XYZ file of C-alpha atoms in Angstrom:
508
model
C 26.194 -18.612 -125.099
C 26.942 -16.223 -122.589
C 25.454 -16.677 -118.917
C 25.119 -13.793 -116.520
C 25.813 -14.285 -112.785
C 26.345 -11.584 -109.799
C 27.700 -11.275 -106.268
C 26.014 -9.699 -102.995
C 29.332 -8.444 -100.923
C 28.662 -6.672 -97.296
C 31.777 -5.705 -95.194
C 29.494 -6.147 -92.216
C 29.108 -10.071 -93.099
C 32.115 -11.507 -91.950
C 33.204 -15.243 -92.191
C 36.320 -15.325 -89.598
C 39.711 -13.707 -90.494
C 41.841 -14.835 -93.459
C 44.102 -17.720 -91.743
C 47.684 -17.774 -92.926
C 47.766 -21.138 -92.353
C 44.789 -21.939 -94.803
C 48.107 -21.131 -97.064
C 49.986 -24.682 -95.821
C 52.014 -27.164 -97.938
C 53.199 -30.833 -97.139
C 56.916 -32.278 -97.346
C 56.721 -36.139 -96.918
C 60.076 -38.689 -97.262
C 58.229 -39.998 -100.320
C 59.228 -39.854 -103.885
C 61.708 -37.132 -104.821
C 60.010 -34.395 -102.763
C 62.636 -34.524 -100.166
C 65.758 -35.901 -102.138
C 65.912 -34.832 -105.622
C 62.936 -31.681 -104.464
C 64.232 -29.807 -101.808
C 67.285 -31.392 -101.012
C 70.180 -32.092 -104.064
C 73.587 -31.334 -102.517
C 75.107 -32.002 -106.342
C 72.687 -29.130 -107.989
C 74.384 -26.484 -109.481
C 71.779 -24.225 -107.414
C 72.129 -25.814 -104.049
C 73.497 -23.997 -101.147
C 75.986 -24.944 -98.192
C 73.392 -26.786 -96.173
C 72.562 -29.055 -99.890
C 69.263 -27.359 -100.242
C 68.360 -26.105 -103.324
C 67.525 -22.467 -104.073
C 65.595 -22.000 -107.051
C 63.327 -24.284 -105.102
C 63.470 -21.792 -101.868
C 62.434 -19.460 -104.523
C 59.540 -20.709 -105.821
C 58.563 -21.967 -102.533
C 58.918 -18.216 -101.159
C 56.722 -16.817 -104.435
C 54.196 -18.899 -103.603
C 53.547 -18.013 -100.371
C 53.763 -20.847 -98.419
C 52.986 -20.329 -94.612
C 52.960 -23.908 -92.973
C 54.570 -27.243 -94.296
C 53.544 -30.479 -92.307
C 56.135 -32.792 -91.877
C 57.965 -35.594 -92.143
C 54.395 -37.318 -93.813
C 51.942 -38.674 -94.263
C 51.843 -42.634 -94.554
C 55.633 -42.397 -94.236
C 55.514 -41.090 -90.252
C 53.797 -44.453 -89.675
C 57.015 -46.400 -89.720
C 59.422 -43.452 -89.048
C 61.820 -43.393 -86.382
C 62.907 -39.816 -85.756
C 66.289 -40.716 -83.899
C 67.712 -42.163 -87.181
C 67.846 -38.482 -88.652
C 69.569 -36.865 -86.308
C 73.921 -36.969 -85.225
C 76.521 -37.353 -87.969
C 74.963 -38.203 -91.660
C 77.786 -40.743 -92.027
C 76.111 -42.559 -89.043
C 72.424 -42.896 -90.017
C 70.807 -45.770 -90.932
C 69.340 -46.791 -93.744
C 65.927 -48.225 -93.466
C 62.927 -49.251 -95.061
C 59.860 -47.308 -96.301
C 56.737 -49.745 -96.058
C 54.527 -47.078 -97.126
C 56.134 -46.214 -100.476
C 58.448 -49.226 -100.656
C 61.610 -47.134 -101.010
C 64.823 -46.660 -99.044
C 65.058 -43.716 -96.082
C 69.123 -42.872 -95.950
C 68.175 -40.111 -93.188
C 70.095 -37.904 -94.854
C 67.872 -35.535 -94.044
C 66.187 -35.343 -91.056
C 64.342 -33.274 -88.246
C 67.776 -30.712 -87.750
C 68.074 -30.299 -91.460
C 64.425 -29.867 -91.944
C 64.036 -27.168 -89.329
C 66.800 -25.602 -91.477
C 65.282 -25.712 -94.382
C 61.891 -24.289 -92.914
C 64.019 -21.274 -91.759
C 65.527 -20.448 -94.477
C 61.620 -20.865 -96.676
C 60.211 -18.835 -93.676
C 57.288 -21.324 -93.498
C 56.022 -22.783 -89.752
C 56.133 -26.750 -88.973
C 53.536 -29.113 -88.549
C 55.024 -31.784 -87.369
C 53.289 -34.893 -87.755
C 54.288 -37.995 -84.889
C 54.151 -41.850 -85.723
C 51.203 -43.417 -83.702
C 51.468 -46.050 -86.154
C 54.370 -48.226 -84.965
C 55.442 -46.339 -82.124
C 53.112 -44.399 -79.263
C 53.410 -42.093 -76.306
C 56.867 -42.473 -75.161
C 58.376 -41.873 -78.685
C 56.186 -38.880 -79.215
C 57.276 -36.967 -75.464
C 61.074 -37.886 -76.915
C 60.895 -36.027 -79.901
C 58.771 -33.449 -78.399
C 61.884 -33.087 -76.165
C 64.409 -33.046 -78.506
C 62.648 -30.417 -80.608
C 61.141 -27.497 -78.564
C 62.835 -28.397 -74.626
C 65.280 -25.983 -73.908
C 68.761 -27.321 -72.714
C 69.497 -29.101 -69.769
C 67.651 -32.334 -70.250
C 69.162 -35.399 -72.312
C 67.748 -34.973 -75.301
C 67.614 -30.965 -75.633
C 71.302 -31.376 -75.142
C 71.605 -33.969 -78.174
C 69.506 -31.054 -80.406
C 72.719 -28.544 -79.804
C 71.332 -25.269 -80.178
C 68.039 -23.608 -79.334
C 64.935 -25.051 -79.393
C 62.547 -25.003 -82.633
C 59.547 -23.856 -80.622
C 56.885 -26.104 -82.545
C 53.454 -25.153 -82.261
C 51.742 -27.768 -83.934
C 51.810 -31.759 -83.878
C 49.637 -34.204 -85.705
C 48.901 -37.385 -83.568
C 49.274 -39.759 -86.157
C 48.234 -39.637 -89.629
C 45.293 -41.250 -91.361
C 45.477 -43.864 -88.917
C 41.372 -45.199 -89.974
C 43.096 -46.472 -93.126
C 43.646 -50.304 -94.072
C 46.716 -49.381 -95.642
C 48.273 -47.609 -92.829
C 51.589 -48.888 -91.094
C 49.850 -49.804 -87.360
C 45.991 -49.371 -88.879
C 43.939 -48.947 -85.589
C 40.364 -48.862 -84.707
C 38.624 -45.827 -84.234
C 38.135 -46.768 -80.210
C 42.194 -47.837 -80.223
C 43.403 -44.724 -81.935
C 41.411 -42.173 -80.074
C 42.366 -44.090 -76.704
C 46.291 -43.648 -78.000
C 45.309 -39.786 -79.249
C 43.921 -39.075 -75.784
C 46.823 -40.500 -73.933
C 49.496 -38.809 -76.352
C 47.862 -35.320 -75.966
C 47.132 -35.748 -72.227
C 51.041 -36.431 -72.008
C 52.601 -33.982 -74.482
C 50.349 -30.731 -72.436
C 52.013 -32.240 -69.743
C 55.230 -31.487 -70.869
C 53.919 -28.148 -72.935
C 50.521 -27.028 -72.273
C 50.294 -24.404 -75.044
C 50.254 -26.741 -78.244
C 48.015 -26.994 -80.678
C 47.227 -31.256 -81.201
C 45.421 -32.285 -84.241
C 43.548 -35.893 -83.880
C 43.279 -38.152 -87.183
C 40.075 -37.855 -88.665
C 39.094 -40.058 -91.905
C 41.186 -40.177 -95.125
C 38.158 -39.029 -97.442
C 34.828 -38.930 -97.149
C 33.995 -41.960 -98.797
C 35.799 -44.278 -95.770
C 32.972 -46.774 -95.007
C 33.779 -45.286 -91.591
C 33.558 -41.440 -92.026
C 31.171 -39.782 -89.510
C 31.733 -42.399 -87.326
C 35.265 -41.976 -86.569
C 35.131 -38.638 -86.258
C 32.193 -39.267 -83.592
C 34.612 -42.174 -81.699
C 37.560 -40.413 -81.510
C 36.630 -37.248 -80.763
C 34.570 -38.798 -78.198
C 37.627 -40.110 -76.427
C 40.092 -37.216 -77.235
C 37.854 -34.098 -77.403
C 38.885 -32.063 -74.047
C 42.461 -33.016 -74.716
C 42.577 -31.859 -78.882
C 41.998 -29.130 -80.853
C 41.060 -29.996 -84.327
C 40.700 -32.918 -86.453
C 42.431 -33.759 -89.663
C 40.474 -34.142 -92.824
C 42.225 -35.256 -96.067
C 40.724 -35.238 -99.745
C 42.091 -35.853 -103.032
C 40.172 -35.432 -106.651
C 40.374 -36.331 -110.155
C 38.174 -36.746 -112.958
C 36.828 -40.094 -113.105
C 35.883 -41.726 -116.643
C 36.561 -38.446 -118.232
C 33.625 -36.668 -116.299
C 34.930 -33.433 -116.532
C 31.549 -31.505 -115.205
C 31.974 -33.372 -111.954
C 35.551 -32.893 -111.404
C 35.207 -29.328 -111.991
C 32.514 -29.059 -109.256
C 34.689 -30.712 -106.856
C 34.869 -28.343 -104.266
C 30.915 -29.298 -103.955
C 32.402 -32.367 -101.964
C 35.008 -30.434 -100.359
C 32.198 -28.347 -98.852
C 30.281 -30.897 -97.871
C 32.967 -32.742 -96.145
C 34.167 -29.585 -94.127
C 30.070 -29.001 -93.141
C 29.703 -32.939 -91.971
C 33.073 -32.790 -89.891
C 32.010 -29.684 -88.108
C 28.361 -31.017 -87.671
C 29.828 -34.461 -85.967
C 32.012 -32.295 -83.970
C 29.369 -29.901 -82.366
C 27.155 -33.020 -81.379
C 30.288 -34.827 -79.710
C 30.561 -31.418 -77.430
C 26.937 -30.987 -77.272
C 27.032 -34.703 -75.911
C 29.759 -33.751 -73.476
C 28.103 -30.696 -72.999
C 31.450 -28.997 -73.296
C 31.634 -25.130 -74.317
C 34.934 -25.750 -76.591
C 34.847 -26.085 -80.354
C 37.042 -28.317 -82.178
C 38.504 -27.021 -85.866
C 39.702 -28.495 -89.023
C 42.697 -29.043 -90.100
C 42.748 -30.001 -93.941
C 46.242 -31.070 -93.738
C 46.116 -33.109 -97.098
C 44.449 -31.947 -100.145
C 45.086 -31.495 -104.256
C 44.411 -33.030 -107.271
C 45.627 -36.506 -107.598
C 45.654 -38.488 -110.614
C 45.298 -41.232 -107.828
C 43.372 -44.413 -109.624
C 46.726 -44.377 -111.938
C 48.865 -44.726 -109.270
C 46.882 -47.398 -107.689
C 47.052 -49.335 -111.009
C 50.705 -49.807 -110.975
C 52.113 -53.043 -109.539
C 54.244 -52.605 -106.313
C 57.808 -52.240 -107.088
C 60.026 -55.072 -107.098
C 63.288 -53.178 -106.173
C 63.479 -50.828 -103.062
C 64.999 -47.418 -104.596
C 66.158 -44.308 -103.185
C 63.768 -41.336 -103.966
C 62.177 -43.021 -106.675
C 59.689 -40.767 -109.423
C 56.693 -41.424 -107.587
C 52.718 -39.991 -108.739
C 54.799 -37.009 -110.724
C 51.802 -35.923 -112.054
C 51.742 -33.148 -114.601
C 48.510 -30.304 -114.190
C 46.768 -29.145 -116.569
C 44.593 -26.380 -116.972
C 41.729 -27.846 -115.631
C 43.323 -29.003 -112.843
C 44.654 -25.711 -112.129
C 40.884 -24.035 -111.674
C 39.975 -26.919 -109.756
C 42.925 -26.205 -107.331
C 41.525 -22.517 -107.799
C 38.183 -23.497 -106.460
C 39.456 -25.669 -103.821
C 40.920 -22.526 -102.285
C 37.726 -20.888 -102.300
C 36.115 -23.513 -100.111
C 38.703 -23.554 -97.519
C 38.700 -19.912 -97.198
C 34.855 -19.726 -97.218
C 35.105 -22.028 -94.387
C 37.761 -19.937 -92.310
C 35.492 -20.222 -89.538
C 36.135 -23.841 -88.849
C 39.249 -24.660 -90.813
C 42.363 -22.901 -89.156
C 45.009 -24.657 -91.070
C 45.468 -26.369 -94.458
C 48.137 -28.039 -96.302
C 48.331 -28.923 -100.223
C 49.854 -31.842 -100.886
C 53.020 -32.112 -101.956
C 55.188 -29.040 -102.265
C 57.442 -30.626 -104.789
C 57.359 -33.077 -107.824
C 55.236 -35.433 -105.324
C 51.896 -34.261 -106.955
C 53.294 -31.250 -106.645
C 53.003 -27.570 -107.517
C 56.617 -27.120 -108.043
C 58.813 -29.719 -110.775
C 62.527 -30.100 -110.407
C 64.556 -32.048 -112.307
C 67.925 -33.694 -111.433
C 70.782 -30.811 -112.078
C 68.225 -29.053 -113.926
C 65.584 -26.751 -113.555
C 62.736 -25.996 -111.376
C 59.785 -24.758 -113.038
C 55.972 -23.812 -111.451
C 53.181 -26.141 -112.553
C 49.780 -24.918 -113.884
C 48.628 -25.223 -110.027
C 51.128 -23.559 -108.554
C 49.464 -20.119 -110.119
C 45.939 -20.104 -108.509
C 48.107 -20.815 -104.987
C 50.378 -18.530 -105.225
C 47.680 -15.556 -106.276
C 45.627 -16.490 -103.300
C 48.233 -16.285 -100.819
C 48.928 -12.976 -101.550
C 45.565 -11.519 -102.194
C 43.586 -12.922 -99.650
C 44.378 -10.201 -96.708
C 41.966 -9.306 -93.691
C 38.126 -10.780 -93.508
C 36.758 -13.366 -95.259
C 32.875 -12.691 -96.161
C 29.557 -14.476 -95.918
C 28.581 -13.467 -99.835
C 25.295 -14.201 -101.910
C 25.977 -16.169 -104.958
C 23.552 -15.794 -108.163
C 24.119 -18.359 -110.519
C 22.409 -20.685 -113.322
C 23.662 -24.292 -112.829
C 24.692 -27.263 -114.739
C 24.078 -30.912 -114.730
C 26.610 -33.066 -113.048
C 26.550 -37.127 -112.327
C 28.412 -37.039 -109.316
C 26.979 -33.741 -107.324
C 23.545 -33.456 -109.549
C 23.040 -29.744 -110.319
C 25.531 -27.454 -109.201
C 26.210 -23.441 -109.556
C 28.428 -22.774 -112.911
C 30.001 -19.834 -110.757
C 31.512 -20.278 -107.682
C 33.466 -17.687 -105.147
C 34.844 -15.998 -102.172
C 35.766 -12.463 -101.260
C 38.041 -10.852 -98.489
C 38.037 -7.706 -97.163
C 40.980 -5.534 -95.228
C 38.953 -3.205 -93.253
C 42.474 -1.399 -92.416
C 43.258 -0.454 -96.026
C 40.005 -0.652 -97.706
C 41.067 -3.428 -100.195
C 38.621 -5.763 -102.030
C 39.484 -9.275 -103.347
C 37.227 -11.161 -105.045
C 38.252 -14.976 -106.020
C 35.875 -16.665 -108.644
C 35.629 -20.234 -110.821
C 33.416 -20.285 -114.004
C 32.917 -24.135 -113.973
C 31.184 -24.334 -117.001
C 32.632 -26.318 -119.997
C 31.650 -24.073 -122.737
C 30.115 -20.775 -121.741
C 31.293 -17.843 -120.397
C 29.798 -16.011 -117.673
C 29.593 -12.083 -117.242
C 29.925 -11.368 -113.813
C 28.262 -8.445 -112.006
C 29.615 -7.569 -108.276
C 27.741 -4.416 -106.851
C 30.147 -2.594 -104.816
C 27.764 0.040 -103.438
C 28.279 -1.379 -99.854
C 32.381 -0.752 -99.684
C 31.690 3.207 -100.370
C 32.581 5.650 -103.620
C 36.204 5.785 -105.080
C 37.703 1.794 -105.228
C 40.116 1.549 -108.127
C 41.176 -1.615 -109.838
C 44.582 -2.522 -108.493
C 44.790 -6.025 -110.363
C 43.096 -8.411 -112.017
C 44.133 -11.992 -113.007
C 42.362 -14.524 -115.289
C 43.592 -18.184 -115.532
C 42.384 -19.874 -118.579
C 43.562 -21.660 -122.056
C 41.217 -22.880 -124.683
C 42.893 -26.112 -124.360
C 41.979 -27.320 -120.868
C 44.713 -30.036 -121.223
C 47.615 -27.709 -121.944
C 50.595 -28.059 -119.053
C 53.774 -26.612 -117.977
C 57.231 -28.788 -118.846
C 60.825 -28.482 -118.440
C 60.837 -27.283 -122.026
C 57.626 -25.052 -121.939
C 57.903 -23.557 -118.162
C 55.242 -20.926 -118.768
C 52.782 -22.819 -121.320
C 50.241 -21.673 -118.723
C 50.265 -18.806 -116.613
C 47.593 -16.198 -115.351
C 46.677 -13.241 -117.594
C 45.688 -10.022 -117.068
C 41.998 -9.821 -116.962
C 39.884 -6.758 -118.123
C 37.651 -5.476 -115.380
C 35.049 -2.065 -115.888
C 33.985 -0.326 -112.986
C 31.002 1.248 -113.995
C 27.313 2.255 -111.979
C 28.729 1.712 -108.778
C 29.812 -2.243 -109.972
C 32.606 -4.228 -111.295
C 32.051 -6.444 -114.350
C 34.079 -8.646 -116.263
C 33.848 -11.572 -118.149
C 34.668 -14.742 -117.104
C 35.814 -17.729 -119.866
C 34.833 -21.171 -119.828
C 36.621 -23.315 -117.564
C 38.558 -20.592 -115.781
C 39.918 -19.129 -112.579
C 39.768 -15.565 -111.879
C 41.174 -13.089 -109.135
C 40.896 -9.352 -108.902
C 41.866 -6.542 -106.123
C 40.066 -3.241 -105.653
C 41.039 -0.727 -103.520
C 40.411 2.853 -101.950
C 41.281 5.298 -105.323
C 44.936 6.848 -104.860
C 45.226 3.519 -102.223
C 46.925 0.523 -104.104
C 50.029 2.727 -105.310
C 52.774 1.595 -104.606
C 51.677 -1.684 -103.432
C 53.412 -5.613 -104.200
C 51.376 -6.615 -107.195
C 50.233 -2.985 -108.161
């Protein structure tokens, strides 16, 4: 059966400008994300600094704008000083978070060199688990202070100019090294933020929010932390991972419903605190960990007996269905661009990642690479507040949800209009109609892509790296509307431009 849906678009109904920081990623010293991922000196494609150029090329193609580093759970036991100075003198340490050994061969200087090669901004996470205010000031001095102080002079070069700092990681989680109550953490976050602002007033500081929305302290944690640190921070973090539970594909395909609720709940809590404090300031959200993660499979495995260097950890192989969910989560993040000012898909290489790489072997794009890369490339200008008319379907977890989800961006400078849409229905296609009268006459199709496969379990592998990829979609313009057919369980993006304006542009 064919279903029918439509979008109501108006260039005057603007949510917020598209934030390039929406297209962030995450590099943690975990598994093979760093060692064997971005860094492998013995690889044929390694450059003089040991970084894999094939991986770097994919990072650039993916359109990553910002990378959170060095964790994650790892950061709550990390001694940043271990990763500076001569590599031969760096100590090997236990990483309690992932039960592995950290060689410290890659430290802050090496990572900053990689970030410059990848052309990404760095969001630096501070250890507020086993450490505190002084260590935060020390690493900030090393990273950002001009020459003339002890730690800046140890850096031996220009300041890195990092503008965003995370005040710890998931401090609400009992699994976190140095786990704290909301009051304990809120006090520490406020003290650390005050000290950092004394050193550099213009920093953007992110407090730890809840590790996920099903935490028993969700909401209360955010309220307490912000009551203590509201004036000192700019944003609060949100983390969410999704997987099909007990084979419940319909609910999994509607994961963005949960992300939407998560975002609106946190913003409501933050605004409530701001109102009680009589503050005119608005706290935003850094959704700095999100992805599909088969977490239950990881949790079912016993803790390793041996302590290994860069073990293979959670190297999930992603399916077509996973890619559609990732595309839908990006739609949710864009839809909330007025409050979500940064986001980081976790992680970048090998570990629950859109990019996979084998030792001395190739690197390739997982299915989830494609919706991220295309959304990053095509989302430009302003996010529009759109109306969606769609049939619904029933889910066990979320009840009745729309079959269609979508978001649109419009660039007033070029006239480009881009629509991102997902058909969540397991079996039925959707005929989508998008009236265009509000954008004037003379639009033409520049590009249209759909990610879909009859086999929802299809994956990309080392032997078959292009098994799943976006294909050209058929989009018709007639009677002042765009019309296209969205296959069941699919993610689609198309870009329109004023006639003749699209010639010669990237992707045209």
